[in-house]
Structure formats: structure tokens, C-alpha cells
């Protein structure tokens, strides 16, 4: 989150940069009649001189929060100085470079690293490791209150730390796993946040253990067909596609859809239908919506089967609603030809309990009876949740015929037919576009 998503400056470049400005700073301050300040060694704290009442604490927060996670800001107007405390030194170094180059509230401020305060936690004993804690590349947070500690808040908080891979929130358990590239990255974040409330919520912070592999079938000795291996598990994801493209979701729409899925709750089934209407108002963006769903549900809800069942229900309700409305019936063809239905279902059906499988089975059968999916899709979907033996039974029970001509099912446009004008603008791309291609386009600002 520093600046415009620029990578933080390398340490060497930073040091060189500091060195470069050193004499200028020295000279400038002597002229002002101050005692010459030698540059202090880098610390988490920036000292600012020349503060006036124009520099409100709010204005300072706004200026500095883009460089990393702030600990606190103290302004002493009587002495015309302020202290800006970051959680880590690299953030303070980035901020110092900016203070050197930019005006703050219209003034050029004097600046230096402040006396190095100890990090926000005082280690006790051996690096204050908890009793059962062993260093790992994961930070575990317990006791979340959602909101304010939404997943988005945590992502923004932790993207201020180097090496973040992703944030996985288990809302029902009120815990989160923050995955970093290495132990050293996780250590910086853990030490910075231990013993501090986040957004006013007292949370417990420690190293996390990787969740036990949930690839193992739930019932020993019972074959659970849904524990298939998911290929191309999505690596760290950024959900913003080419936001300037007319058929891509805008950043606000992305956040909107994510928030809707996040707040689904069994006690409020209406919310699911709200999402269906929301999507039907944007059918020209259906491909981007499907990609977002697929990435999002893998990235965040892989270990929350309940949330994935709600999303499955939503997706199939969407197809049913589209079929009932002649204005939207063409999106069924788009979904089917693009293979979106089976791709999304693959993620949603993965590793479900036997109750979950029962529910999914009903959803698929309902969709087949309503002819929102073809015979071939019905078989492909059912193979995600059924054993071979069960599939044979299913074919007989439902008289499934994969060779039945599509005209007998629902009006599926032949791939060559001209699409209705409303759809001409669909993004041209091969449906077999590789997952890496999908990902690259979603990297925010990726080199554009």
C-alpha cells in the first residue's frame, strides 16, 4: 500500500538516497540557525520540526499512512515538533524520503529519525514466545470482531508489512491466518502487533501452525468423492482486473460483490437473492464476475465449506432466474460455453461433508430438471460429488443423455451465431485461457 503500489525501495538504494541528502540537510539546518543535527541511525520514529497548527494530527495521519502501518503520532505544538511512530523501520525510511521531497500542508518540514524507541512489545525471556508457540511463516490472530476487523481491514493492515502472501479469515471461529513468504516476515508482523489492540479490539497474536491438510477425507475408511485434488490452487491474488475495460468490474463493484458474499448468513437467505439481482443488472460483465467468484472463493473460503455452499446456491439461483427472464437467457449459453459452471462448482464442492454433498446433489438435480444445465454438465457436475457407482444410478434415474441435442434443453446459441448486441463487447479471450493469464490481468496496476 505504499504510494501507487510501487515496490518499496531496496535498502541499498534507500541508504544511498539518505547519504545523498545528508549534506544538504546539514547545511540547510545550520542556515536556519538551528544546531546542526547529525543524521540519527534509522529507527521506527520520525522526528519532524517546523510544525504549525496547520499540521493537524489528521493531516499527518493522512500523509504518513501510505508508507506502512502507523503505531502512533504525537504532536507537540508548543515546541513546533511532532513524532511519527511506525511499526517497522523500512516504513519510517520510506516516509523520511517523502518528507525530504514533498511539502506537508504546504510546508517543508525538518526531519530526522527520532530516538529509537523499543518496538511496541517488550520481550520477556526467550523472545517472549508463548508456551506452545514455535516460529513459522504464519501469524495467527484470535478474538476478531467483524466488523471492524473485516478481511479487507486485515489485508490493508498487513500489506504494510513485507512478504505478505494472503489473509485467510475464519469468521465463524473469529480467527485469521496471515501467511507470509518467510519466518522473518511473519516475525516482524507478529512482534509489531503483539499486545496491541487492532482498531480498538483486543486480539491475541502469535505464530500460527499451518492448518492440518484438509485434503484428507473426513470419514476414515469412507470414500468421500469431494476430496479430489484441486489443480491450480490460486496463489496470492489481487481481485482487480483491467478496471478500465467496459466489461470488467470496477474496483467499487469488486468490493461490493466481495462484501455481499462475506456477509451471507443462513439466517438471511434474502441476501443471496440480492446478489443474484445485482449480477443480473450487470450481465455484460458476467465473465469477469465468474472469474472473481472463482478466484475469491478459492483464495479465501477454501476452508469454509459452509460459505462455499451458500455461494453454490447463489450461482445456481442466478442461472434459474436468468432462464426465467428472456432478457437474460443468453447468459446461460455464455456460462456453459465458457465452462464457468463446472469450474466454479469444482471449487465450491471441494471437501464437503456428507450433509453438504446431500445439499449439492439436490441443487444439481433441481438445475437439471429446470434445464438450466445440459445433460453433459449434469454428469460433469455430479462426478464431483458422486462415486462411479452412484453416477451409473444417476444416469438411469434421470434418464440422462449427453448426446441429446442442445435445442431440446434450453436455447443455447451456437458458438458461431452472432451474440445479441448487448453482448458484443464481451472480452475476446479463449475459454481455455491459462490460470496464470487470468491472474496476471488481475494484479492491480500490473505494469500498466
Short mmCIF file of N, CA and C in Angstrom, two decimals, residues 34-169:
data_model
loop_
_atom_site.label_atom_id
_atom_site.label_comp_id
_atom_site.label_asym_id
_atom_site.label_seq_id
_atom_site.Cartn_x
_atom_site.Cartn_y
_atom_site.Cartn_z
N UNK A 34 19.64 26.61 13.50
CA UNK A 34 19.49 25.52 14.46
C UNK A 34 20.85 24.91 14.71
N UNK A 35 20.95 24.21 15.82
CA UNK A 35 22.22 23.50 15.97
C UNK A 35 22.25 22.40 14.92
N UNK A 36 23.40 22.15 14.39
CA UNK A 36 23.49 21.15 13.33
C UNK A 36 23.05 19.80 13.86
N UNK A 37 22.22 19.10 13.08
CA UNK A 37 21.77 17.78 13.52
C UNK A 37 22.51 16.74 12.69
N UNK A 38 23.16 15.82 13.34
CA UNK A 38 23.72 14.74 12.54
C UNK A 38 22.61 13.73 12.38
N UNK A 39 22.64 13.07 11.25
CA UNK A 39 21.55 12.14 10.97
C UNK A 39 21.62 10.96 11.94
N UNK A 40 20.51 10.73 12.65
CA UNK A 40 20.47 9.57 13.56
C UNK A 40 20.37 8.29 12.76
N UNK A 41 20.74 7.19 13.41
CA UNK A 41 20.61 5.93 12.68
C UNK A 41 19.12 5.61 12.55
N UNK A 42 18.74 4.91 11.49
CA UNK A 42 17.31 4.66 11.21
C UNK A 42 16.61 4.03 12.41
N UNK A 43 15.40 4.49 12.67
CA UNK A 43 14.58 3.91 13.74
C UNK A 43 13.13 3.92 13.26
N UNK A 44 12.23 3.44 14.11
CA UNK A 44 10.82 3.40 13.72
C UNK A 44 10.17 4.77 13.82
N UNK A 45 10.90 5.73 14.42
CA UNK A 45 10.30 7.03 14.72
C UNK A 45 10.89 8.13 13.85
N UNK A 46 10.01 8.97 13.30
CA UNK A 46 10.48 10.15 12.58
C UNK A 46 10.24 11.37 13.46
N UNK A 47 11.26 12.21 13.58
CA UNK A 47 11.11 13.48 14.27
C UNK A 47 10.87 14.56 13.22
N UNK A 48 9.86 15.39 13.43
CA UNK A 48 9.56 16.46 12.47
C UNK A 48 9.67 17.80 13.17
N UNK A 49 10.36 18.75 12.54
CA UNK A 49 10.47 20.11 13.10
C UNK A 49 9.77 21.10 12.18
N UNK A 50 9.36 22.25 12.75
CA UNK A 50 8.69 23.28 11.95
C UNK A 50 7.20 23.06 11.86
N UNK A 51 6.66 22.34 12.85
CA UNK A 51 5.22 22.05 12.88
C UNK A 51 4.44 23.30 13.28
N UNK A 52 3.35 23.56 12.56
CA UNK A 52 2.47 24.67 12.96
C UNK A 52 1.08 24.10 13.22
N UNK A 53 0.16 24.95 13.62
CA UNK A 53 -1.20 24.44 13.91
C UNK A 53 -1.88 23.95 12.62
N UNK A 54 -1.30 24.33 11.46
CA UNK A 54 -1.87 23.81 10.20
C UNK A 54 -1.68 22.31 10.10
N UNK A 55 -0.67 21.78 10.82
CA UNK A 55 -0.39 20.34 10.74
C UNK A 55 -1.23 19.59 11.75
N UNK A 56 -2.49 19.39 11.42
CA UNK A 56 -3.35 18.67 12.36
C UNK A 56 -2.91 17.21 12.40
N UNK A 57 -3.26 16.55 13.49
CA UNK A 57 -2.88 15.14 13.61
C UNK A 57 -3.49 14.33 12.45
N UNK A 58 -4.74 14.69 12.10
CA UNK A 58 -5.41 14.01 10.99
C UNK A 58 -4.63 14.14 9.69
N UNK A 59 -4.18 15.38 9.43
CA UNK A 59 -3.44 15.62 8.18
C UNK A 59 -2.16 14.80 8.17
N UNK A 60 -1.52 14.69 9.32
CA UNK A 60 -0.27 13.92 9.38
C UNK A 60 -0.56 12.42 9.16
N UNK A 61 -1.64 11.93 9.80
CA UNK A 61 -2.01 10.52 9.56
C UNK A 61 -2.19 10.28 8.07
N UNK A 62 -2.96 11.19 7.44
CA UNK A 62 -3.25 11.01 6.00
C UNK A 62 -1.97 10.96 5.19
N UNK A 63 -1.03 11.84 5.53
CA UNK A 63 0.21 11.89 4.76
C UNK A 63 1.04 10.62 4.97
N UNK A 64 1.11 10.17 6.24
CA UNK A 64 2.07 9.10 6.55
C UNK A 64 1.53 7.68 6.42
N UNK A 65 0.19 7.50 6.42
CA UNK A 65 -0.30 6.12 6.49
C UNK A 65 0.00 5.34 5.21
N UNK A 66 0.35 6.05 4.11
CA UNK A 66 0.62 5.29 2.87
C UNK A 66 1.98 4.60 2.91
N UNK A 67 2.82 4.90 3.92
CA UNK A 67 4.17 4.33 3.90
C UNK A 67 4.29 3.05 4.70
N UNK A 68 3.26 2.70 5.48
CA UNK A 68 3.34 1.49 6.29
C UNK A 68 2.37 1.60 7.45
N UNK A 69 2.44 0.66 8.35
CA UNK A 69 1.49 0.64 9.47
C UNK A 69 1.98 1.61 10.55
N UNK A 70 1.12 2.57 10.88
CA UNK A 70 1.50 3.56 11.90
C UNK A 70 1.21 3.02 13.29
N UNK A 71 2.10 3.34 14.22
CA UNK A 71 1.89 2.98 15.61
C UNK A 71 1.14 4.13 16.28
N UNK A 72 1.74 5.33 16.28
CA UNK A 72 1.04 6.50 16.80
C UNK A 72 1.74 7.76 16.31
N UNK A 73 1.06 8.88 16.44
CA UNK A 73 1.64 10.18 16.07
C UNK A 73 1.44 11.12 17.26
N UNK A 74 2.53 11.74 17.70
CA UNK A 74 2.42 12.71 18.82
C UNK A 74 2.82 14.08 18.29
N UNK A 75 1.95 15.07 18.48
CA UNK A 75 2.27 16.43 18.03
C UNK A 75 2.41 17.33 19.27
N UNK A 76 3.56 18.00 19.36
CA UNK A 76 3.77 18.93 20.48
C UNK A 76 3.80 20.34 19.87
N UNK A 77 2.61 20.97 19.81
CA UNK A 77 2.53 22.27 19.14
C UNK A 77 3.37 23.33 19.85
N UNK A 78 3.44 23.25 21.18
CA UNK A 78 4.20 24.26 21.93
C UNK A 78 5.66 24.28 21.49
N UNK A 79 6.18 23.09 21.12
CA UNK A 79 7.59 23.04 20.71
C UNK A 79 7.74 23.00 19.18
N UNK A 80 6.60 23.08 18.47
CA UNK A 80 6.60 23.01 16.99
C UNK A 80 7.25 21.73 16.46
N UNK A 81 7.08 20.62 17.17
CA UNK A 81 7.65 19.36 16.68
C UNK A 81 6.59 18.25 16.74
N UNK A 82 6.88 17.17 16.04
CA UNK A 82 5.99 16.00 16.09
C UNK A 82 6.82 14.74 15.98
N UNK A 83 6.29 13.66 16.53
CA UNK A 83 6.93 12.34 16.40
C UNK A 83 5.96 11.42 15.68
N UNK A 84 6.43 10.78 14.63
CA UNK A 84 5.61 9.84 13.88
C UNK A 84 6.21 8.45 14.08
N UNK A 85 5.48 7.58 14.75
CA UNK A 85 6.00 6.24 15.04
C UNK A 85 5.39 5.20 14.12
N UNK A 86 6.26 4.50 13.39
CA UNK A 86 5.80 3.39 12.55
C UNK A 86 6.02 2.08 13.28
N UNK A 87 5.41 1.02 12.76
CA UNK A 87 5.59 -0.31 13.36
C UNK A 87 6.95 -0.89 12.98
N UNK A 88 7.52 -0.45 11.85
CA UNK A 88 8.81 -1.02 11.47
C UNK A 88 9.70 0.05 10.83
N UNK A 89 10.97 -0.24 10.76
CA UNK A 89 11.94 0.76 10.29
C UNK A 89 11.81 1.06 8.79
N UNK A 90 11.64 0.02 7.92
CA UNK A 90 11.54 0.34 6.48
C UNK A 90 10.44 1.36 6.18
N UNK A 91 9.30 1.27 6.89
CA UNK A 91 8.22 2.23 6.66
C UNK A 91 8.69 3.64 7.00
N UNK A 92 9.41 3.75 8.13
CA UNK A 92 9.90 5.07 8.53
C UNK A 92 10.90 5.59 7.51
N UNK A 93 11.70 4.70 6.95
CA UNK A 93 12.68 5.14 5.94
C UNK A 93 11.98 5.63 4.67
N UNK A 94 10.94 4.91 4.27
CA UNK A 94 10.19 5.36 3.09
C UNK A 94 9.58 6.72 3.35
N UNK A 95 9.02 6.89 4.56
CA UNK A 95 8.36 8.15 4.88
C UNK A 95 9.36 9.29 4.90
N UNK A 96 10.56 9.01 5.41
CA UNK A 96 11.56 10.08 5.53
C UNK A 96 11.96 10.61 4.16
N UNK A 97 12.08 9.69 3.20
CA UNK A 97 12.43 10.12 1.83
C UNK A 97 11.34 11.06 1.30
N UNK A 98 10.07 10.73 1.60
CA UNK A 98 8.96 11.54 1.09
C UNK A 98 8.97 12.92 1.75
N UNK A 99 9.27 12.96 3.07
CA UNK A 99 9.29 14.25 3.78
C UNK A 99 10.37 15.14 3.15
N UNK A 100 11.44 14.50 2.72
CA UNK A 100 12.53 15.24 2.11
C UNK A 100 12.10 15.86 0.78
N UNK A 101 11.22 15.15 0.07
CA UNK A 101 10.87 15.61 -1.29
C UNK A 101 9.59 16.41 -1.36
N UNK A 102 8.68 16.20 -0.38
CA UNK A 102 7.33 16.77 -0.54
C UNK A 102 7.03 17.80 0.54
N UNK A 103 6.05 18.66 0.25
CA UNK A 103 5.56 19.60 1.26
C UNK A 103 4.47 18.90 2.05
N UNK A 104 4.38 19.20 3.33
CA UNK A 104 3.28 18.66 4.13
C UNK A 104 2.45 19.85 4.60
N UNK A 105 1.17 19.87 4.21
CA UNK A 105 0.29 21.02 4.50
C UNK A 105 0.97 22.31 4.03
N UNK A 106 1.61 22.22 2.86
CA UNK A 106 2.21 23.43 2.29
C UNK A 106 3.56 23.83 2.85
N UNK A 107 4.11 23.07 3.80
CA UNK A 107 5.43 23.46 4.32
C UNK A 107 6.43 22.34 4.19
N UNK A 108 7.67 22.76 4.08
CA UNK A 108 8.78 21.81 4.06
C UNK A 108 9.19 21.63 5.51
N UNK A 109 9.14 20.42 6.00
CA UNK A 109 9.46 20.20 7.42
C UNK A 109 10.89 19.69 7.59
N UNK A 110 11.50 20.07 8.71
CA UNK A 110 12.79 19.45 9.06
C UNK A 110 12.48 18.02 9.53
N UNK A 111 13.46 17.16 9.39
CA UNK A 111 13.15 15.76 9.75
C UNK A 111 14.42 15.02 10.10
N UNK A 112 14.25 14.02 10.91
CA UNK A 112 15.35 13.14 11.29
C UNK A 112 14.72 11.90 11.89
N UNK A 113 15.51 10.85 12.04
CA UNK A 113 14.98 9.70 12.79
C UNK A 113 14.98 10.08 14.25
N UNK A 114 13.91 9.73 14.96
CA UNK A 114 13.84 10.02 16.39
C UNK A 114 14.66 9.01 17.16
N UNK A 115 14.79 9.27 18.48
CA UNK A 115 15.48 8.30 19.33
C UNK A 115 14.77 6.97 19.16
N UNK A 116 15.53 5.95 18.96
CA UNK A 116 14.91 4.67 18.67
C UNK A 116 14.16 4.16 19.90
N UNK A 117 12.83 4.18 19.80
CA UNK A 117 12.05 3.63 20.90
C UNK A 117 12.04 2.12 20.73
N UNK A 118 11.93 1.37 21.80
CA UNK A 118 11.84 -0.09 21.61
C UNK A 118 10.57 -0.42 20.83
N UNK A 119 10.55 -1.52 20.11
CA UNK A 119 9.32 -1.90 19.40
C UNK A 119 8.17 -1.98 20.40
N UNK A 120 6.93 -1.95 19.90
CA UNK A 120 5.78 -1.87 20.79
C UNK A 120 5.70 -2.98 21.84
N UNK A 121 6.48 -4.06 21.70
CA UNK A 121 6.37 -5.08 22.74
C UNK A 121 7.71 -5.22 23.46
N UNK A 122 7.63 -5.51 24.70
CA UNK A 122 8.85 -5.76 25.48
C UNK A 122 9.02 -7.27 25.54
N UNK A 123 10.06 -7.81 24.93
CA UNK A 123 10.21 -9.25 25.02
C UNK A 123 10.50 -9.66 26.45
N UNK A 124 9.90 -10.76 26.89
CA UNK A 124 10.22 -11.26 28.22
C UNK A 124 10.82 -12.64 28.01
N UNK A 125 11.94 -12.89 28.60
CA UNK A 125 12.56 -14.22 28.44
C UNK A 125 12.96 -14.46 27.00
N UNK A 126 12.82 -15.71 26.57
CA UNK A 126 13.34 -16.04 25.24
C UNK A 126 12.41 -15.50 24.14
N UNK A 127 12.72 -14.28 23.69
CA UNK A 127 11.97 -13.62 22.61
C UNK A 127 10.46 -13.75 22.83
N UNK A 128 10.06 -13.83 24.09
CA UNK A 128 8.66 -13.87 24.50
C UNK A 128 7.80 -14.81 23.65
N UNK A 129 8.32 -15.99 23.35
CA UNK A 129 7.49 -16.97 22.65
C UNK A 129 6.49 -17.54 23.64
N UNK A 130 5.25 -17.70 23.19
CA UNK A 130 4.25 -18.30 24.07
C UNK A 130 4.62 -19.75 24.35
N UNK A 131 3.90 -20.34 25.28
CA UNK A 131 4.27 -21.68 25.75
C UNK A 131 4.29 -22.70 24.61
N UNK A 132 3.24 -22.68 23.78
CA UNK A 132 3.18 -23.70 22.72
C UNK A 132 3.52 -23.09 21.36
N UNK A 133 4.24 -21.98 21.39
CA UNK A 133 4.44 -21.25 20.14
C UNK A 133 5.79 -21.60 19.53
N UNK A 134 5.81 -21.89 18.23
CA UNK A 134 7.12 -22.03 17.59
C UNK A 134 7.09 -21.19 16.31
N UNK A 135 8.21 -20.51 16.01
CA UNK A 135 8.21 -19.60 14.87
C UNK A 135 7.80 -20.30 13.58
N UNK A 136 6.98 -19.62 12.77
CA UNK A 136 6.56 -20.14 11.47
C UNK A 136 6.35 -18.95 10.56
N UNK A 137 5.94 -19.21 9.31
CA UNK A 137 5.73 -18.08 8.40
C UNK A 137 4.28 -17.61 8.45
N UNK A 138 3.57 -18.00 9.52
CA UNK A 138 2.15 -17.65 9.63
C UNK A 138 1.93 -16.86 10.93
N UNK A 139 1.17 -15.78 10.85
CA UNK A 139 0.75 -15.07 12.06
C UNK A 139 -0.71 -15.44 12.31
N UNK A 140 -1.02 -15.85 13.53
CA UNK A 140 -2.38 -16.24 13.90
C UNK A 140 -2.98 -15.12 14.73
N UNK A 141 -4.21 -14.76 14.44
CA UNK A 141 -4.89 -13.73 15.24
C UNK A 141 -6.19 -14.32 15.74
N UNK A 142 -6.43 -14.21 17.04
CA UNK A 142 -7.66 -14.75 17.62
C UNK A 142 -8.47 -13.66 18.27
N UNK A 143 -9.79 -13.89 18.39
CA UNK A 143 -10.66 -12.92 19.05
C UNK A 143 -11.07 -11.77 18.14
N UNK A 144 -11.19 -12.06 16.83
CA UNK A 144 -11.59 -11.00 15.89
C UNK A 144 -13.01 -10.54 16.19
N UNK A 145 -13.25 -9.26 15.99
CA UNK A 145 -14.63 -8.79 15.94
C UNK A 145 -14.82 -8.31 14.51
N UNK A 146 -15.88 -8.81 13.86
CA UNK A 146 -16.08 -8.44 12.45
C UNK A 146 -17.44 -7.78 12.32
N UNK A 147 -17.58 -6.53 11.87
CA UNK A 147 -16.52 -5.54 11.80
C UNK A 147 -16.07 -5.16 13.23
N UNK A 148 -15.04 -4.32 13.39
CA UNK A 148 -14.28 -3.61 12.36
C UNK A 148 -13.20 -4.48 11.71
N UNK A 149 -12.86 -5.64 12.28
CA UNK A 149 -11.71 -6.36 11.74
C UNK A 149 -12.12 -7.22 10.55
N UNK A 150 -12.61 -6.57 9.51
CA UNK A 150 -13.00 -7.29 8.31
C UNK A 150 -11.75 -7.78 7.62
N UNK A 151 -11.98 -8.69 6.71
CA UNK A 151 -10.84 -9.20 5.97
C UNK A 151 -10.14 -8.08 5.22
N UNK A 152 -10.93 -7.14 4.71
CA UNK A 152 -10.32 -6.05 3.95
C UNK A 152 -9.41 -5.22 4.85
N UNK A 153 -9.88 -4.98 6.09
CA UNK A 153 -9.07 -4.22 7.04
C UNK A 153 -7.75 -4.94 7.29
N UNK A 154 -7.84 -6.27 7.50
CA UNK A 154 -6.62 -7.02 7.80
C UNK A 154 -5.67 -7.03 6.61
N UNK A 155 -6.23 -7.15 5.40
CA UNK A 155 -5.38 -7.15 4.21
C UNK A 155 -4.64 -5.81 4.14
N UNK A 156 -5.39 -4.71 4.40
CA UNK A 156 -4.73 -3.40 4.31
C UNK A 156 -3.69 -3.25 5.40
N UNK A 157 -4.01 -3.74 6.59
CA UNK A 157 -3.06 -3.62 7.70
C UNK A 157 -1.79 -4.39 7.36
N UNK A 158 -1.95 -5.64 6.90
CA UNK A 158 -0.76 -6.48 6.72
C UNK A 158 -0.02 -6.20 5.43
N UNK A 159 -0.66 -5.54 4.47
CA UNK A 159 0.11 -5.27 3.26
C UNK A 159 1.13 -4.18 3.54
N UNK A 160 1.07 -3.56 4.72
CA UNK A 160 2.13 -2.63 5.11
C UNK A 160 3.40 -3.37 5.51
N UNK A 161 3.29 -4.68 5.72
CA UNK A 161 4.47 -5.46 6.12
C UNK A 161 5.02 -6.17 4.89
N UNK A 162 6.33 -6.31 4.81
CA UNK A 162 6.89 -7.00 3.64
C UNK A 162 6.56 -8.50 3.67
N UNK A 163 6.48 -9.10 2.47
CA UNK A 163 6.38 -10.55 2.38
C UNK A 163 5.00 -11.14 2.56
N UNK A 164 3.94 -10.31 2.54
CA UNK A 164 2.59 -10.86 2.74
C UNK A 164 2.18 -11.73 1.55
N UNK A 165 1.66 -12.92 1.83
CA UNK A 165 1.08 -13.73 0.75
C UNK A 165 -0.43 -13.53 0.71
N UNK A 166 -1.12 -13.90 1.78
CA UNK A 166 -2.56 -13.63 1.81
C UNK A 166 -3.09 -13.71 3.24
N UNK A 167 -4.36 -13.36 3.38
CA UNK A 167 -5.02 -13.32 4.68
C UNK A 167 -6.22 -14.25 4.59
N UNK A 168 -6.33 -15.21 5.51
CA UNK A 168 -7.48 -16.12 5.49
C UNK A 168 -8.25 -15.94 6.79
N UNK A 169 -9.51 -15.50 6.68
CA UNK A 169 -10.31 -15.23 7.87
C UNK A 169 -11.34 -16.35 8.04
#
